[in-house]
GROMACS .gro file of C-alpha atoms in nm:
model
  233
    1UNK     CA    1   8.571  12.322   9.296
    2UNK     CA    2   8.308  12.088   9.458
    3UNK     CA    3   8.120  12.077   9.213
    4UNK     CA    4   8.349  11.932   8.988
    5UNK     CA    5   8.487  11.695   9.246
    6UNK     CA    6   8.086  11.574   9.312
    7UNK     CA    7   8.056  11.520   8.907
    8UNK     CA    8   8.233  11.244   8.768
    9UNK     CA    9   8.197  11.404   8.395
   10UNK     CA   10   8.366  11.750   8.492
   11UNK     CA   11   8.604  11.509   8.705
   12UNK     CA   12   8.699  11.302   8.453
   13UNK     CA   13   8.790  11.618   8.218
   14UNK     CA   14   8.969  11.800   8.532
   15UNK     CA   15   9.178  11.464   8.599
   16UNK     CA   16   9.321  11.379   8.238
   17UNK     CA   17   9.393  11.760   8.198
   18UNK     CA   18   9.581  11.743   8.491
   19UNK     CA   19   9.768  11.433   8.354
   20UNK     CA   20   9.853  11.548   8.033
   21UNK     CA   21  10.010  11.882   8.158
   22UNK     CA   22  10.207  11.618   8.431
   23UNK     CA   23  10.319  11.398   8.111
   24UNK     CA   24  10.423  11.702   7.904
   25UNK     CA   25  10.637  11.803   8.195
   26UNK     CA   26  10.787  11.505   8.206
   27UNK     CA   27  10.853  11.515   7.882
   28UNK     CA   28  10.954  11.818   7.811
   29UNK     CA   29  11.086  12.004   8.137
   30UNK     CA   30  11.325  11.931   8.370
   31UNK     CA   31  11.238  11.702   8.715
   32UNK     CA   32  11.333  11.997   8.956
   33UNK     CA   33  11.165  12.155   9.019
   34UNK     CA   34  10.865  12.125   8.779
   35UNK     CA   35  10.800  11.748   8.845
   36UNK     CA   36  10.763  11.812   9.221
   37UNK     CA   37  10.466  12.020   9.086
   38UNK     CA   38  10.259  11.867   8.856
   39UNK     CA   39  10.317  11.502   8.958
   40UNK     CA   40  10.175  11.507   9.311
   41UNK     CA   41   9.879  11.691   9.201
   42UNK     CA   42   9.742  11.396   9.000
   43UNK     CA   43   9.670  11.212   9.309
   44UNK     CA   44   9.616  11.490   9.541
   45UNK     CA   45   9.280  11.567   9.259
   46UNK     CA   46   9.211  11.198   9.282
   47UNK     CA   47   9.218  11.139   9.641
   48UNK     CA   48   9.013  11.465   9.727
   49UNK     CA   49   8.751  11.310   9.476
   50UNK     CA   50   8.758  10.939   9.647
   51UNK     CA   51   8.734  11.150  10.020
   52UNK     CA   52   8.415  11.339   9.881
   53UNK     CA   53   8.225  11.094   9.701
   54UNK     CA   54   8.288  10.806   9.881
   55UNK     CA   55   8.021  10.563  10.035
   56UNK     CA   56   8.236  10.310  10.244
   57UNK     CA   57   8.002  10.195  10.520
   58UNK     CA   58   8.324  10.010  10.700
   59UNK     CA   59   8.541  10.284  10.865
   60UNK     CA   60   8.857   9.986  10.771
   61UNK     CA   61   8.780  10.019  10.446
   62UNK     CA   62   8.786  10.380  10.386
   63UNK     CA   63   9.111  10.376  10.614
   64UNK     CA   64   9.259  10.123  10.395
   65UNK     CA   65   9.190  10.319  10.074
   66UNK     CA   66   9.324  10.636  10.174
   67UNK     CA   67   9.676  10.463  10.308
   68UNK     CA   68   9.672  10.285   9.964
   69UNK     CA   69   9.611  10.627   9.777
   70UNK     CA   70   9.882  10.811  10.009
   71UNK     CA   71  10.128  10.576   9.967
   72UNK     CA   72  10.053  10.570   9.588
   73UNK     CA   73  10.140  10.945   9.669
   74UNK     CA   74  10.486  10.924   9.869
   75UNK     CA   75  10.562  10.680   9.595
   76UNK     CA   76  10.525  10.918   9.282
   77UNK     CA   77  10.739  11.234   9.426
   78UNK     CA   78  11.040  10.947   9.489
   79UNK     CA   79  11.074  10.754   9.197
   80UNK     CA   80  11.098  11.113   9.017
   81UNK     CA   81  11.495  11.027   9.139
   82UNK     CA   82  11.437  10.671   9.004
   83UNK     CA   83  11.831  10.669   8.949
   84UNK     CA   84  11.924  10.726   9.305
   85UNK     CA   85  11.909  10.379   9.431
   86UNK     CA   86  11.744  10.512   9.798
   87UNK     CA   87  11.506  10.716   9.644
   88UNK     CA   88  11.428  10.393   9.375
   89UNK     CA   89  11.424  10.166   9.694
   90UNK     CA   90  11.186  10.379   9.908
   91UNK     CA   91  10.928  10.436   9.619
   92UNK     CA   92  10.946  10.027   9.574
   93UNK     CA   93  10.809  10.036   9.941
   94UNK     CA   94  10.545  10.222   9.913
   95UNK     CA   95  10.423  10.133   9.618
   96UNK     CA   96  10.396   9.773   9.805
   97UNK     CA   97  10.252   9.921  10.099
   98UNK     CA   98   9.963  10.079   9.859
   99UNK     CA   99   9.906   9.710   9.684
  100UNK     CA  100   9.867   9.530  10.005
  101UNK     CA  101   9.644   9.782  10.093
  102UNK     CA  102   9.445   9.792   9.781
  103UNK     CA  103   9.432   9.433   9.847
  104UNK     CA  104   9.291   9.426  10.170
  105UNK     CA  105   8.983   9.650  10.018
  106UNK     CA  106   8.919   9.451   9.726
  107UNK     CA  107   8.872   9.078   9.987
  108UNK     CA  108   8.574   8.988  10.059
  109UNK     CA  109   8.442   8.740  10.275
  110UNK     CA  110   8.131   8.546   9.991
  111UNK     CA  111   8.217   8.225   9.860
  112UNK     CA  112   8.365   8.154   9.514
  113UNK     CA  113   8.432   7.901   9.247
  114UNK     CA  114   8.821   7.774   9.309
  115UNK     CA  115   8.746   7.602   8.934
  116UNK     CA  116   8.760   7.966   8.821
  117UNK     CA  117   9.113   8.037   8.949
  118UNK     CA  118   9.257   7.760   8.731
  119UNK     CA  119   9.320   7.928   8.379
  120UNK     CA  120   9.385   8.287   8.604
  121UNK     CA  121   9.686   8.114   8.851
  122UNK     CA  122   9.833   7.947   8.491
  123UNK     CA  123   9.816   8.307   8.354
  124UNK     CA  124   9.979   8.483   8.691
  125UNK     CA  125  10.246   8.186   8.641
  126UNK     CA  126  10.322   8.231   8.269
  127UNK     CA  127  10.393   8.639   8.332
  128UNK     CA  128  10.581   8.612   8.635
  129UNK     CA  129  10.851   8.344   8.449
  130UNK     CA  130  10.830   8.594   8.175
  131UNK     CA  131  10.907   8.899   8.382
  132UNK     CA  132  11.165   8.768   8.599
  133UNK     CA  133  11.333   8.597   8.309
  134UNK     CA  134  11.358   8.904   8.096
  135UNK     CA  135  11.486   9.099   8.409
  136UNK     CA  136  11.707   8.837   8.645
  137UNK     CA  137  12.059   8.977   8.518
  138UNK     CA  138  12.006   9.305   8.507
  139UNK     CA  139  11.801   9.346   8.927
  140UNK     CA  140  12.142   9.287   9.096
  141UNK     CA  141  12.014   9.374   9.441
  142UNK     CA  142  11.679   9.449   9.376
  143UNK     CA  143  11.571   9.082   9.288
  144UNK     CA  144  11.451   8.997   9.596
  145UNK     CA  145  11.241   9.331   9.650
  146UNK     CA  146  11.144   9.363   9.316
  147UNK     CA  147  11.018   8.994   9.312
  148UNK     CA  148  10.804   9.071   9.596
  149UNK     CA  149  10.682   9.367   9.459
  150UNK     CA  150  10.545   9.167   9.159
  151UNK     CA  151  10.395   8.888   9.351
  152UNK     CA  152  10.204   9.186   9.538
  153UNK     CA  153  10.049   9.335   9.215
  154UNK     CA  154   9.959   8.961   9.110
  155UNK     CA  155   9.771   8.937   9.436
  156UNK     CA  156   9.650   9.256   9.361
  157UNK     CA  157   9.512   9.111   9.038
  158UNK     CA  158   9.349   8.790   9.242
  159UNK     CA  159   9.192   8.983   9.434
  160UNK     CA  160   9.022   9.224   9.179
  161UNK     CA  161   8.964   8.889   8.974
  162UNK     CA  162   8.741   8.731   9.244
  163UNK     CA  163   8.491   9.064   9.263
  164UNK     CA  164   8.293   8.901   8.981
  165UNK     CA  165   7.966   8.834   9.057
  166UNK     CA  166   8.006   9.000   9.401
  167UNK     CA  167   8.008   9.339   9.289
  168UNK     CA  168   7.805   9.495   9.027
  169UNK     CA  169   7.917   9.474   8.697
  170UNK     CA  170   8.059   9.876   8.608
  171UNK     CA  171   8.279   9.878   8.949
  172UNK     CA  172   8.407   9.517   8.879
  173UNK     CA  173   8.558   9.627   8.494
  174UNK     CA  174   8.644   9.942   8.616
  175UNK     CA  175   8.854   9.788   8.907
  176UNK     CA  176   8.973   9.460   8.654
  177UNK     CA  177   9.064   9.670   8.412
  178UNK     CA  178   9.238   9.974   8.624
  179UNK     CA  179   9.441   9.683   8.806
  180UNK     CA  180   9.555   9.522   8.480
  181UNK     CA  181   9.652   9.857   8.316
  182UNK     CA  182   9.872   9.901   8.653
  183UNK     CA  183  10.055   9.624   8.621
  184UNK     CA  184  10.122   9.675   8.260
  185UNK     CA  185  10.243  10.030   8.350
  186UNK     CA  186  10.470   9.875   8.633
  187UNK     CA  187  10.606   9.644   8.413
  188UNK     CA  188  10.746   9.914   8.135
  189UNK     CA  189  10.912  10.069   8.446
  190UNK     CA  190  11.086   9.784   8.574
  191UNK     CA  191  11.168   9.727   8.237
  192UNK     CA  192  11.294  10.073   8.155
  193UNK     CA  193  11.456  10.123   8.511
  194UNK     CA  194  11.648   9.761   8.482
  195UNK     CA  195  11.709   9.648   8.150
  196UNK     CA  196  11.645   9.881   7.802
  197UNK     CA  197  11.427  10.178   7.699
  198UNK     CA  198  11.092  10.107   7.513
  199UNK     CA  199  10.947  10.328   7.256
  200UNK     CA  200  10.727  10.636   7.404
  201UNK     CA  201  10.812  10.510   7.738
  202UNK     CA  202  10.754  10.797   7.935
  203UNK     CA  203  10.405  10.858   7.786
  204UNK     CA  204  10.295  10.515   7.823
  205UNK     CA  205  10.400  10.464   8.158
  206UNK     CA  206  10.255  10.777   8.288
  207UNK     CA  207   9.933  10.755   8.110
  208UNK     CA  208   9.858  10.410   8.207
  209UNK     CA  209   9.943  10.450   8.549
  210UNK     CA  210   9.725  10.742   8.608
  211UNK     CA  211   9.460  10.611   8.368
  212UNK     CA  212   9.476  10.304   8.638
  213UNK     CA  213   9.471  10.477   8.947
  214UNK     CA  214   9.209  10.636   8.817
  215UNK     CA  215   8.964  10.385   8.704
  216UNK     CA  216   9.034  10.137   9.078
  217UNK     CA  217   8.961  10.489   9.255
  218UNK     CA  218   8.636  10.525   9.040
  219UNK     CA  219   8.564  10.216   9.102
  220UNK     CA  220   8.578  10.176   9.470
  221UNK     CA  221   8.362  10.513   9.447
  222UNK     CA  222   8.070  10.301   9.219
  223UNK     CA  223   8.108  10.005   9.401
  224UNK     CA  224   7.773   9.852   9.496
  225UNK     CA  225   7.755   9.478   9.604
  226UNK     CA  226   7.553   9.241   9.426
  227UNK     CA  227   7.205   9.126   9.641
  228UNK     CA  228   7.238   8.723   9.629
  229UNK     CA  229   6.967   8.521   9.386
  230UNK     CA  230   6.705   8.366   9.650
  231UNK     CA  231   6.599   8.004   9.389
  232UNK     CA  232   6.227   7.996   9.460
  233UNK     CA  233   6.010   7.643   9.423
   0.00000   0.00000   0.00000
């Protein structure tokens, strides 16, 4: 089993497999108890590989990685009852608690160009309206909360967004990219939870969610930072 957690390759294979069993249970068995099984096990396999391969120099930033990941954990086993409004409430939670960790990983302290956050803070603008509008009548109590929980994966996005340039390139796209196919994912919830169903929601929902956790995992794992161009005359 180590030796597939210490390959990314055999990884890779062992982690989709894993996913596309959990997705055909979803889609094909009933939640209880066979959800409770294969659903878990999707991040159990990816936090085992982040707690092997890691190279996290800063004990902080291991720490916060691992809360993010268990949270991300707690999270998937409660919104399995995403029609029991405590269960829907509590997985809300700690799915934030997981972004503002994320969050605090992906900060840095090197300078960067505020120019560049122009055309990105217009963008984060545009789909929140969008988002809210589409779901305002149908959040009821979960506005507020839900709001929040949106203006955490945005930050989440910001924050991913300014490791250009101070990351090498591979962990940067796979972070950018894992962190925009999250939010799409978390958007086709909210969307299916609050307002209508979508076509293969269930698939593309799963599948982009653990296709996204497992690309900003991956990523964190290849990060390497960037050493700073020295101008010589």
């Amino acid at each position: 089993m180590l030796n597939v957690l210490n390959n990314e390759k055999r990884f890779s294979i062992l982690f989709f497999a894993i996913l596309l069993i959990d997705i055909l249970v979803k889609l094909y068995c009933a939640a209880f108890p066979y959800r409770y099984i294969s659903k878990p096990i999707v991040l159990f396999i990816l936090f085992l590989y982040y707690y092997i391969n890691n190279k996290e120099r800063k004990k902080k930033k291991k720490l916060w990685v691992i809360i993010a990941l268990t949270s991300f954990f707690i999270g998937d086993i409660l919104i399995i009852n995403h029609t029991n409004i405590i269960f829907l409430g509590a997985s809300l939670f700690c799915f934030s608690v997981a972004k503002i960790f994320l969050s605090f990983r992906f900060s840095h302290k090197a300078d960067f160009n505020i120019v560049r956050l122009v055309p990105f803070s217009i963008i984060i603008f545009a789909y929140t309206v969008f988002i809210v509008s589409l779901l305002y009548d149908s959040l009821g109590a979960f506005f507020v909360p839900a709001l929040f929980s949106f203006f955490l994966s945005l930050l989440l996005f910001q924050f991913a967004f300014l490791r250009k340039g101070v990351f090498d390139k591979v962990s940067y796209l796979y972070v950018f990219i894992g962190v925009i196919l999250f939010i799409i994912s978390e958007s086709l919830m909210a969307i299916k939870t609050f307002k209508t169903d979508i076509l293969l929601q269930d698939f593309l929902i799963m599948f982009l969610y653990g296709l996204a956790l497992y690309l900003i995992t991956v990523g964190i794992v290849k990060e390497k930072k960037r050493k700073p161009i020295v101008n010589s005359f």
